[in-house]
PDB file of C-alpha atoms in Angstrom:
ATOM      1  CA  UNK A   1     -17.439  -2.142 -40.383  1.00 36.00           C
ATOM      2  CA  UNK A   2     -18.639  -1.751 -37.197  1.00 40.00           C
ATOM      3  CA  UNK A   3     -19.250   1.304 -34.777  1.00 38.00           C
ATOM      4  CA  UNK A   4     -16.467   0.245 -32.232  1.00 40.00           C
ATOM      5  CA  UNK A   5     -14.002  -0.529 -35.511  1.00 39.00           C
ATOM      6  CA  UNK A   6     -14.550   2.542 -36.676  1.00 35.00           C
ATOM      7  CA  UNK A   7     -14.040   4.285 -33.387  1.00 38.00           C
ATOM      8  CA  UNK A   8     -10.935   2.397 -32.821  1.00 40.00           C
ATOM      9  CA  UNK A   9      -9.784   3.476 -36.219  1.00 40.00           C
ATOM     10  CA  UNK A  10     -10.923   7.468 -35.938  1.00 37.00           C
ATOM     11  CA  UNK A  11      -9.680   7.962 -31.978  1.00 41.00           C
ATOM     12  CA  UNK A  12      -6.734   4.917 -32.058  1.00 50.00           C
ATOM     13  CA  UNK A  13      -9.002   3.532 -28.943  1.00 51.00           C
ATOM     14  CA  UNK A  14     -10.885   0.689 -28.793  1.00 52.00           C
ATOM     15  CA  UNK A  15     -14.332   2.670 -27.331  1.00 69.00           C
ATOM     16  CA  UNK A  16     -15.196   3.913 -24.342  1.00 88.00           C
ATOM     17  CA  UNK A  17     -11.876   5.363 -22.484  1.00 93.00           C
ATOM     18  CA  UNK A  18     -10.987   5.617 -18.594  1.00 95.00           C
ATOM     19  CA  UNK A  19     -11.891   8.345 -16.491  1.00 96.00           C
ATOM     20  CA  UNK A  20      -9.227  11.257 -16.376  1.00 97.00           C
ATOM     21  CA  UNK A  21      -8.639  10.750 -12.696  1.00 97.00           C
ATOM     22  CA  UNK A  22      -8.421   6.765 -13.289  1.00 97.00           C
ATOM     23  CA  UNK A  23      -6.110   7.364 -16.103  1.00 97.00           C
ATOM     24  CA  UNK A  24      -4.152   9.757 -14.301  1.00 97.00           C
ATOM     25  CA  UNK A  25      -3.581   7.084 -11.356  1.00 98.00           C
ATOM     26  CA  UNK A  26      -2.471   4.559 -13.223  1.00 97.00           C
ATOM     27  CA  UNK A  27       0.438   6.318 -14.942  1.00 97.00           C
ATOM     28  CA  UNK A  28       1.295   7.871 -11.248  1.00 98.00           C
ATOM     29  CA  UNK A  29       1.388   4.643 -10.160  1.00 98.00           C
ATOM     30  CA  UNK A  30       2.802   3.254 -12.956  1.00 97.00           C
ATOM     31  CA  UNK A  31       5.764   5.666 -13.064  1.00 97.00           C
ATOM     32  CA  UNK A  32       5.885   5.114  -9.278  1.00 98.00           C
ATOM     33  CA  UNK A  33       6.520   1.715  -8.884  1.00 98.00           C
ATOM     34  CA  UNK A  34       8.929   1.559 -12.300  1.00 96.00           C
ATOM     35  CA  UNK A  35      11.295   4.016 -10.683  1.00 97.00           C
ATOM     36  CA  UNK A  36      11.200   1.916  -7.263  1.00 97.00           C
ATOM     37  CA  UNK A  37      11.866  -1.205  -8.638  1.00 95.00           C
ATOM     38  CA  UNK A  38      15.026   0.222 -10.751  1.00 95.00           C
ATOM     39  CA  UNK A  39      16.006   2.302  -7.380  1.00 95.00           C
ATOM     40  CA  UNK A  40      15.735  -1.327  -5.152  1.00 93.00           C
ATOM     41  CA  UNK A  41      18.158  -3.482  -7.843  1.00 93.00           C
ATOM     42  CA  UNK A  42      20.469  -0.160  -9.251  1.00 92.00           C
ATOM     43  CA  UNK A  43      21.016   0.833  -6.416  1.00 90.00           C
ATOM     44  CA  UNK A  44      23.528  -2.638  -5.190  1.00 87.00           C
ATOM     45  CA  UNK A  45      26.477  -1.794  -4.874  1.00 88.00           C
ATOM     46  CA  UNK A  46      26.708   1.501  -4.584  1.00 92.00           C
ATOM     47  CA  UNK A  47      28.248   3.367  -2.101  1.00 95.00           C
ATOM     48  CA  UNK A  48      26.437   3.144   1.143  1.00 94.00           C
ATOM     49  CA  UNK A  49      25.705   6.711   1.600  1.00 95.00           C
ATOM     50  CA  UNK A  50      24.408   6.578  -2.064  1.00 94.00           C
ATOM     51  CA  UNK A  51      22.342   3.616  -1.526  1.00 94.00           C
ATOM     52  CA  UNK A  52      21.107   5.229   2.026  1.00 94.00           C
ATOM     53  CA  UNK A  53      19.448   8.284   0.332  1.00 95.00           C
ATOM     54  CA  UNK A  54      17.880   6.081  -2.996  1.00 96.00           C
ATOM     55  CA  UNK A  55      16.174   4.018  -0.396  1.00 96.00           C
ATOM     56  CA  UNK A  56      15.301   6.650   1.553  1.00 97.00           C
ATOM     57  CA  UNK A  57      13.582   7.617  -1.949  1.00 97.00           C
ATOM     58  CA  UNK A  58      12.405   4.016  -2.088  1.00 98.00           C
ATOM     59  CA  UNK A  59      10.493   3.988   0.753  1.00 98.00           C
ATOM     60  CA  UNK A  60       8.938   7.048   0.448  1.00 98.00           C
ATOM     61  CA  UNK A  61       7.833   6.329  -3.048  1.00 98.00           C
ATOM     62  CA  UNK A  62       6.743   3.097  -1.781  1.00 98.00           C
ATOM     63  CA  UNK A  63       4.403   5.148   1.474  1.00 98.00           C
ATOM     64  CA  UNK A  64       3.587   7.104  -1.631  1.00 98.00           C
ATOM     65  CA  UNK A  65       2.655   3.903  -4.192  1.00 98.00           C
ATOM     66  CA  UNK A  66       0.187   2.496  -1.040  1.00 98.00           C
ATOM     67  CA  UNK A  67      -1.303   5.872  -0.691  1.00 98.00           C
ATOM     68  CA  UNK A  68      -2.202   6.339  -4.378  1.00 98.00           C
ATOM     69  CA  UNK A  69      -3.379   3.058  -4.595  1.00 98.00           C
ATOM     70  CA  UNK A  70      -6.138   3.315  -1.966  1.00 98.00           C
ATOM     71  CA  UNK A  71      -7.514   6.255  -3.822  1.00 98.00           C
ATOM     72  CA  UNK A  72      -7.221   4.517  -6.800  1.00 98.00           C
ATOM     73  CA  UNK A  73      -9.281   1.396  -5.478  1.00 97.00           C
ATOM     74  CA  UNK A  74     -11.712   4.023  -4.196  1.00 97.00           C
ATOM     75  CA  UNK A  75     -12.526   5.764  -7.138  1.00 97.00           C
ATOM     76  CA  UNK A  76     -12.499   2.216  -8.990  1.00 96.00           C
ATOM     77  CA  UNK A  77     -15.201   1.444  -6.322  1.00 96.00           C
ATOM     78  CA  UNK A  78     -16.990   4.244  -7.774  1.00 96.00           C
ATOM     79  CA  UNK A  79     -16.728   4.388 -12.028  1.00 96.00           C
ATOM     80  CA  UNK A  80     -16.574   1.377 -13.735  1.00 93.00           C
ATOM     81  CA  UNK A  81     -14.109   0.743 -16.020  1.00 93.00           C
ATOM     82  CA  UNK A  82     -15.002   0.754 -20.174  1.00 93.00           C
ATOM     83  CA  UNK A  83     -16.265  -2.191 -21.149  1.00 91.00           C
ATOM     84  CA  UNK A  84     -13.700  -4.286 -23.182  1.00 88.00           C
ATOM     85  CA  UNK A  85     -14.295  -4.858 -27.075  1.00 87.00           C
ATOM     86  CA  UNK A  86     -16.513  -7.826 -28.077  1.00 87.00           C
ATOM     87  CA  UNK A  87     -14.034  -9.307 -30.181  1.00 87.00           C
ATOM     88  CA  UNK A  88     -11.439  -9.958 -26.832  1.00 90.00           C
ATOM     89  CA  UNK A  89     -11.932 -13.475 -25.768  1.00 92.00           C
ATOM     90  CA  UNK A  90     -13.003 -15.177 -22.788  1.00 96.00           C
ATOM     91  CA  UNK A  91      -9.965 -16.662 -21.596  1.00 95.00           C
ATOM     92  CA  UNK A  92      -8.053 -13.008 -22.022  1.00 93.00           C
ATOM     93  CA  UNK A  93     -11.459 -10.983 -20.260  1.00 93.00           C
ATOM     94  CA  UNK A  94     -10.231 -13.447 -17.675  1.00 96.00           C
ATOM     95  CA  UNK A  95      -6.404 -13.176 -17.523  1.00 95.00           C
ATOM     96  CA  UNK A  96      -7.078  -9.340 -18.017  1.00 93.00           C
ATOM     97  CA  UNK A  97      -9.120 -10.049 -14.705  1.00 95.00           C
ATOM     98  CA  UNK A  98      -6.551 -12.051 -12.693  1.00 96.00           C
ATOM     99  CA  UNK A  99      -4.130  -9.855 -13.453  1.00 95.00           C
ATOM    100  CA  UNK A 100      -5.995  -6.744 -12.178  1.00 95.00           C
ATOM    101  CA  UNK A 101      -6.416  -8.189  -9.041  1.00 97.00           C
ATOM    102  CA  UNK A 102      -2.890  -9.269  -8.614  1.00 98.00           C
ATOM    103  CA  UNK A 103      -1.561  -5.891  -9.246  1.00 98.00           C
ATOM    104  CA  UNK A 104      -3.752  -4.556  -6.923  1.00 98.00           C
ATOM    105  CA  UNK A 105      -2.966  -7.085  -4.127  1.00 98.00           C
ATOM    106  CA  UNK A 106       0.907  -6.259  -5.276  1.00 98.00           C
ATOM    107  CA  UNK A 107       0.059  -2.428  -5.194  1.00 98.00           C
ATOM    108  CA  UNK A 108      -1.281  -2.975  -0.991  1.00 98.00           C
ATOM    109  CA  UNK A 109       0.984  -5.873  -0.007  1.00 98.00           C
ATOM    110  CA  UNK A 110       4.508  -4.874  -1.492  1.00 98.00           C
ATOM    111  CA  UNK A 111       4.700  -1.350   0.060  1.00 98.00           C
ATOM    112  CA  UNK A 112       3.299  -2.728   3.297  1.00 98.00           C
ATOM    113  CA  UNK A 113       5.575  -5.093   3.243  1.00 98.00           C
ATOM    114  CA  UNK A 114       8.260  -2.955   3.388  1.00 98.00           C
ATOM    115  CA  UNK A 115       6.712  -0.737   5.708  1.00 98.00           C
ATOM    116  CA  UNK A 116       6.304  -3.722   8.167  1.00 98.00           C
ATOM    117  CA  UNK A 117       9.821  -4.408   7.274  1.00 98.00           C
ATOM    118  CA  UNK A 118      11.267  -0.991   8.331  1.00 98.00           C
ATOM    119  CA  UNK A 119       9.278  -0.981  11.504  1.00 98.00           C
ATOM    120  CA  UNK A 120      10.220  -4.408  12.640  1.00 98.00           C
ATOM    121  CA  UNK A 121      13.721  -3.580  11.876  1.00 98.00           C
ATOM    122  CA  UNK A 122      13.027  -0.180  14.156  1.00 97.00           C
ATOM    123  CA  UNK A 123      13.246   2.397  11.400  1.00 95.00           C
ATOM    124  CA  UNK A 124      10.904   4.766  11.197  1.00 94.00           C
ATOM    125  CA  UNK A 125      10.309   6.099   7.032  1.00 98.00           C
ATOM    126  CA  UNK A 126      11.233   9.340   6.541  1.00 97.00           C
ATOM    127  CA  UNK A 127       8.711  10.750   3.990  1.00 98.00           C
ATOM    128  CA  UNK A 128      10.810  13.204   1.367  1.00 98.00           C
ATOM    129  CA  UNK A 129      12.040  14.955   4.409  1.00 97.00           C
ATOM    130  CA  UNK A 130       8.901  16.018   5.148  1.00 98.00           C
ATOM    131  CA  UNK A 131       7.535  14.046   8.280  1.00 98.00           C
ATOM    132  CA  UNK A 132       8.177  10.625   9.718  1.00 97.00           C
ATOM    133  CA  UNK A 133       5.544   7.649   9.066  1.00 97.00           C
ATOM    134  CA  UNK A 134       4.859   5.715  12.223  1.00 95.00           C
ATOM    135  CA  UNK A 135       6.115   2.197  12.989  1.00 96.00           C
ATOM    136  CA  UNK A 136       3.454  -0.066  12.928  1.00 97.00           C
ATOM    137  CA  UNK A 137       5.053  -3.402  14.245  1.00 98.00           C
ATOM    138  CA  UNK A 138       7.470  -3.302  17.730  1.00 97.00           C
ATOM    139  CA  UNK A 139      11.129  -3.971  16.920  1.00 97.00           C
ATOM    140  CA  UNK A 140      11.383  -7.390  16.296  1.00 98.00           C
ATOM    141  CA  UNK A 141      15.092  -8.881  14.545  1.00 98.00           C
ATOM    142  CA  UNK A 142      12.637 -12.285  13.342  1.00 98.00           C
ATOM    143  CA  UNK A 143      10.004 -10.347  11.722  1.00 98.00           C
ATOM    144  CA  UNK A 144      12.588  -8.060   9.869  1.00 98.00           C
ATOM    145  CA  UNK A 145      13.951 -10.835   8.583  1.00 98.00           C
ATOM    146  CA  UNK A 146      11.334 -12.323   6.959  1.00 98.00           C
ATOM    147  CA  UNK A 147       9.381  -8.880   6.043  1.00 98.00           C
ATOM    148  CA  UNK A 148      12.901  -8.622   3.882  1.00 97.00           C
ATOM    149  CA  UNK A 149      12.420 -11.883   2.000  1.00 98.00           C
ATOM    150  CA  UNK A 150       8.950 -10.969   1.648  1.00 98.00           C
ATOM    151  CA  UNK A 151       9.485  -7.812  -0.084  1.00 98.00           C
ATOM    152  CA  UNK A 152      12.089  -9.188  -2.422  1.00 96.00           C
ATOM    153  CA  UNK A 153       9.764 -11.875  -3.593  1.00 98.00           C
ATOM    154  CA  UNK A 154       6.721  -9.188  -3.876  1.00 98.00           C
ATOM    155  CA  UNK A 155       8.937  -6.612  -6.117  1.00 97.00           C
ATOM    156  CA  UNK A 156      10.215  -9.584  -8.503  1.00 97.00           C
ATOM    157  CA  UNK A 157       6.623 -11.007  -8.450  1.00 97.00           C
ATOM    158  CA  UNK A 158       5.708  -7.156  -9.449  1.00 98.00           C
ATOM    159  CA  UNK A 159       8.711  -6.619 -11.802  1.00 97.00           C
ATOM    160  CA  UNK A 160       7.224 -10.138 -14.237  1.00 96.00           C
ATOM    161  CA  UNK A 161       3.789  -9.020 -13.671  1.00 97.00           C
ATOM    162  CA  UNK A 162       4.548  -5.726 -14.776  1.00 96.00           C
ATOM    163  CA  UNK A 163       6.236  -6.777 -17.707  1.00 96.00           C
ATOM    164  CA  UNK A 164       3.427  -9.196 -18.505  1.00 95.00           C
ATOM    165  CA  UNK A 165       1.005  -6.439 -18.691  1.00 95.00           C
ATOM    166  CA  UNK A 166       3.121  -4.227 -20.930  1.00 95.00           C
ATOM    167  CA  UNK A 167       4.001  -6.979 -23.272  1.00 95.00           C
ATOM    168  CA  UNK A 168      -0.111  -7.893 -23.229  1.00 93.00           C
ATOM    169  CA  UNK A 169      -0.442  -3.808 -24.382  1.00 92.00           C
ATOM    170  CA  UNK A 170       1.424  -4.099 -26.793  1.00 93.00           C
ATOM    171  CA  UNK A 171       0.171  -6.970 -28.230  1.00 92.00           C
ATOM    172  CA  UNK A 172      -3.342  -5.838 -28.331  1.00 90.00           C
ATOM    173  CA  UNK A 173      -2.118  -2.559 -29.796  1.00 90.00           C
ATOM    174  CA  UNK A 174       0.339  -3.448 -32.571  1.00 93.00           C
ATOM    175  CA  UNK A 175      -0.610  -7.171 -33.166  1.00 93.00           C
ATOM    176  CA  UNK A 176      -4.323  -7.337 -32.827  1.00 89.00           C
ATOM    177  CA  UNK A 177      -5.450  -3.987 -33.349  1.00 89.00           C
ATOM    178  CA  UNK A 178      -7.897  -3.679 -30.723  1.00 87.00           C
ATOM    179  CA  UNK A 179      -6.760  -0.210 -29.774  1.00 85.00           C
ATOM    180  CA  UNK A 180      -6.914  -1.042 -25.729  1.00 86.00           C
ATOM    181  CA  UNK A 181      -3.835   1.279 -24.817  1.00 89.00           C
ATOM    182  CA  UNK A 182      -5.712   4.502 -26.202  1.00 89.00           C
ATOM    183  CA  UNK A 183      -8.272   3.912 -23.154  1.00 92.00           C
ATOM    184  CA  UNK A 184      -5.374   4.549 -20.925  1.00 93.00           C
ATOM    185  CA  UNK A 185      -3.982   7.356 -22.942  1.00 91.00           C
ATOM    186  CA  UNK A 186      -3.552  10.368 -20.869  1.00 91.00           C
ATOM    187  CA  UNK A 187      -3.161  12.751 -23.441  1.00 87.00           C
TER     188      UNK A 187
END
């Protein structure tokens, strides 16, 4: 048996884990963008003053999402992540790959999307009642328009991808044994 089986074995990880502060970010984030994606589609058909103060929520948690995410991409920047196991192959290194980046693009683009969105449409985000966050497009009825397509197609595009990644977790953890999620394990 090898070193890294047995480790996997002993710890339930598969090596080398993520730093606390990476770990930490990614279930912020995690948690962050899972309770804005059920607030965005729970949310219809409410009543509108229940609707009005989720997405006040939304939006928020979205300034929020964006913020986190630049740290996150910062301290990335900084500490390399654990390498993978030897026995994951190529052509999932890769995927594993692709899919890092996409979230990451998703994690920028969808909450300044919205942002865009909310300016264009001349509504300034109120964050948690604590301050407003600048416009940072003019008012422009067009641009709001398509900022709101935008946006829809970015949160569905991060709803699948989202669900890809869990459903790749979970098969690394339960089917092939690798131990991956225990890198990520906060506790």
């Amino acid at each position: 048996m090898t070193a890294m089986a047995t480790l996997a074995e002993t710890t339930g990880t598969a090596g080398p884990r993520y730093t606390k502060v990476a770990i930490w970010l990614h279930w912020l984030i995690s948690l962050a963008v899972i309770a804005n994606i059920g607030l965005a589609m729970l949310t219809e058909g409410l009543p509108r003053e229940t609707q009005r103060t989720a997405m006040d929520v939304h939006k928020a948690l979205g300034i929020t999402v964006l913020a986190l995410t630049v740290i996150r991409i910062a301290w990335r920047l900084g500490h390399r992540p654990p390498p993978l196991p030897a026995t994951i192959r190529t052509w999932q290194r890769f995927l594993g790959k692709v899919t890092h980046f996409l979230f990451y693009a998703l994690l920028i683009l969808l909450p300044l999307s919205g942002w865009v969105w909310m300016s264009a449409a001349g509504r300034p985000i109120d964050f948690f009642g604590l301050f407003a966050i600048p416009v940072i497009v003019a008012p422009n009825e067009g641009l709001a328009d398509v900022m709101h397509d935008r946006h829809e197609v970015l949160g569905l595009t991060m709803l699948a991808l989202a669900a890809i990644h869990i459903l790749a977790a979970v098969k690394h953890q339960f089917v092939d044994r690798t131990g991956l999620i225990g890198r990520m394990n906060p506790f």
